[in-house]
Tab-separated table of C-alpha atoms in Angstrom:
chain	number	residue	atom	x	y	z
T	1266	UNK	CA	-5.283	21.909	15.561
T	1267	UNK	CA	-4.629	24.293	18.424
T	1268	UNK	CA	-3.204	27.801	17.985
T	1269	UNK	CA	-1.508	28.764	21.276
T	1270	UNK	CA	0.144	31.843	22.742
T	1271	UNK	CA	0.259	34.174	25.718
T	1272	UNK	CA	-1.180	37.640	26.266
T	1273	UNK	CA	-1.730	40.344	28.836
T	1274	UNK	CA	-3.944	43.416	29.103
T	1275	UNK	CA	-4.119	46.770	30.851
T	1276	UNK	CA	-7.462	48.513	31.354
T	1277	UNK	CA	-8.893	46.856	28.218
T	1278	UNK	CA	-12.582	47.765	27.776
T	1279	UNK	CA	-14.132	45.543	25.131
T	1280	UNK	CA	-17.833	45.256	24.364
T	1281	UNK	CA	-18.950	42.118	22.536
T	1282	UNK	CA	-19.016	42.206	18.746
T	1283	UNK	CA	-19.422	39.683	15.937
T	1284	UNK	CA	-15.817	38.399	16.074
T	1285	UNK	CA	-15.035	38.229	19.784
T	1286	UNK	CA	-14.272	40.100	22.975
T	1287	UNK	CA	-10.942	41.398	24.280
T	1288	UNK	CA	-7.538	39.959	23.475
T	1289	UNK	CA	-7.320	36.488	21.984
T	1290	UNK	CA	-6.428	34.106	19.187
T	1291	UNK	CA	-8.496	32.688	16.314
T	1292	UNK	CA	-8.318	31.816	12.627
T	1293	UNK	CA	-9.866	33.906	9.864
T	1294	UNK	CA	-13.569	33.347	9.345
T	1295	UNK	CA	-14.119	31.979	12.859
T	1296	UNK	CA	-15.538	33.498	16.036
T	1297	UNK	CA	-13.511	33.011	19.204
T	1298	UNK	CA	-14.541	32.601	22.795
T	1299	UNK	CA	-14.235	35.692	25.005
T	1300	UNK	CA	-10.644	36.722	25.550
T	1301	UNK	CA	-8.783	38.720	28.172
T	1302	UNK	CA	-10.306	42.027	29.301
T	1303	UNK	CA	-9.618	44.497	32.098
T	1304	UNK	CA	-6.114	44.177	33.531
T	1305	UNK	CA	-4.374	40.808	33.584
T	1306	UNK	CA	-0.850	39.483	33.850
T	1307	UNK	CA	0.482	37.042	31.222
T	1308	UNK	CA	-2.125	34.336	30.560
T	1309	UNK	CA	-2.107	31.307	28.252
T	1310	UNK	CA	-4.363	31.649	25.198
T	1311	UNK	CA	-5.626	29.026	22.777
T	1312	UNK	CA	-7.975	28.427	19.878
T	1313	UNK	CA	-8.920	24.935	18.652
T	1314	UNK	CA	-10.089	24.229	15.120
T	1315	UNK	CA	-10.500	21.415	12.596
T	1316	UNK	CA	-9.383	21.317	8.977
T	1317	UNK	CA	-10.608	19.087	6.186
T	1318	UNK	CA	-7.774	18.125	3.845
T	1319	UNK	CA	-5.016	20.523	2.841
T	1320	UNK	CA	-6.301	24.016	3.516
T	1321	UNK	CA	-4.608	27.341	4.139
T	1322	UNK	CA	-5.753	29.356	7.150
T	1323	UNK	CA	-4.825	32.772	8.471
T	1324	UNK	CA	-3.835	32.766	12.152
T	1325	UNK	CA	-5.067	35.901	13.921
T	1326	UNK	CA	-3.830	37.409	17.194
T	1327	UNK	CA	-6.088	40.362	17.926
T	1328	UNK	CA	-7.078	42.965	20.475
T	1329	UNK	CA	-10.691	44.112	20.206
T	1330	UNK	CA	-11.570	47.022	22.466
T	1331	UNK	CA	-12.564	50.650	22.756
T	1332	UNK	CA	-9.793	51.643	25.158
T	1333	UNK	CA	-6.882	50.113	27.022
T	1334	UNK	CA	-3.962	48.022	25.797
T	1335	UNK	CA	-3.056	44.431	25.055
T	1336	UNK	CA	0.185	42.582	24.295
T	1337	UNK	CA	1.156	39.194	22.884
T	1338	UNK	CA	4.328	37.234	23.628
T	1339	UNK	CA	5.085	36.310	20.018
T	1340	UNK	CA	7.782	33.857	21.154
T	1341	UNK	CA	4.996	31.755	22.718
T	1342	UNK	CA	2.999	31.313	19.478
T	1343	UNK	CA	2.602	27.621	18.567
T	1344	UNK	CA	0.476	25.652	16.146
T	1345	UNK	CA	-0.096	22.093	17.368
T	1346	UNK	CA	-1.790	19.179	15.672
T	1347	UNK	CA	-4.138	17.414	18.099
């Protein structure tokens, strides 16, 4: 599967932690690749994952940072089967 969306940031300062960096998408229990930091215009975001059988997952759109701001275009959220 692929969880997709769009996001942007303004002056987002985000040190690395156990779950990820900056603004991005993931599912619960997973670590994501580094996301958007600093200042950026609207950018595509995505997180790929595999499921075994019928399983419920929690989709997470998050901003991890000490200062700055981040936004998601919720109309762009999609869950696609690959």
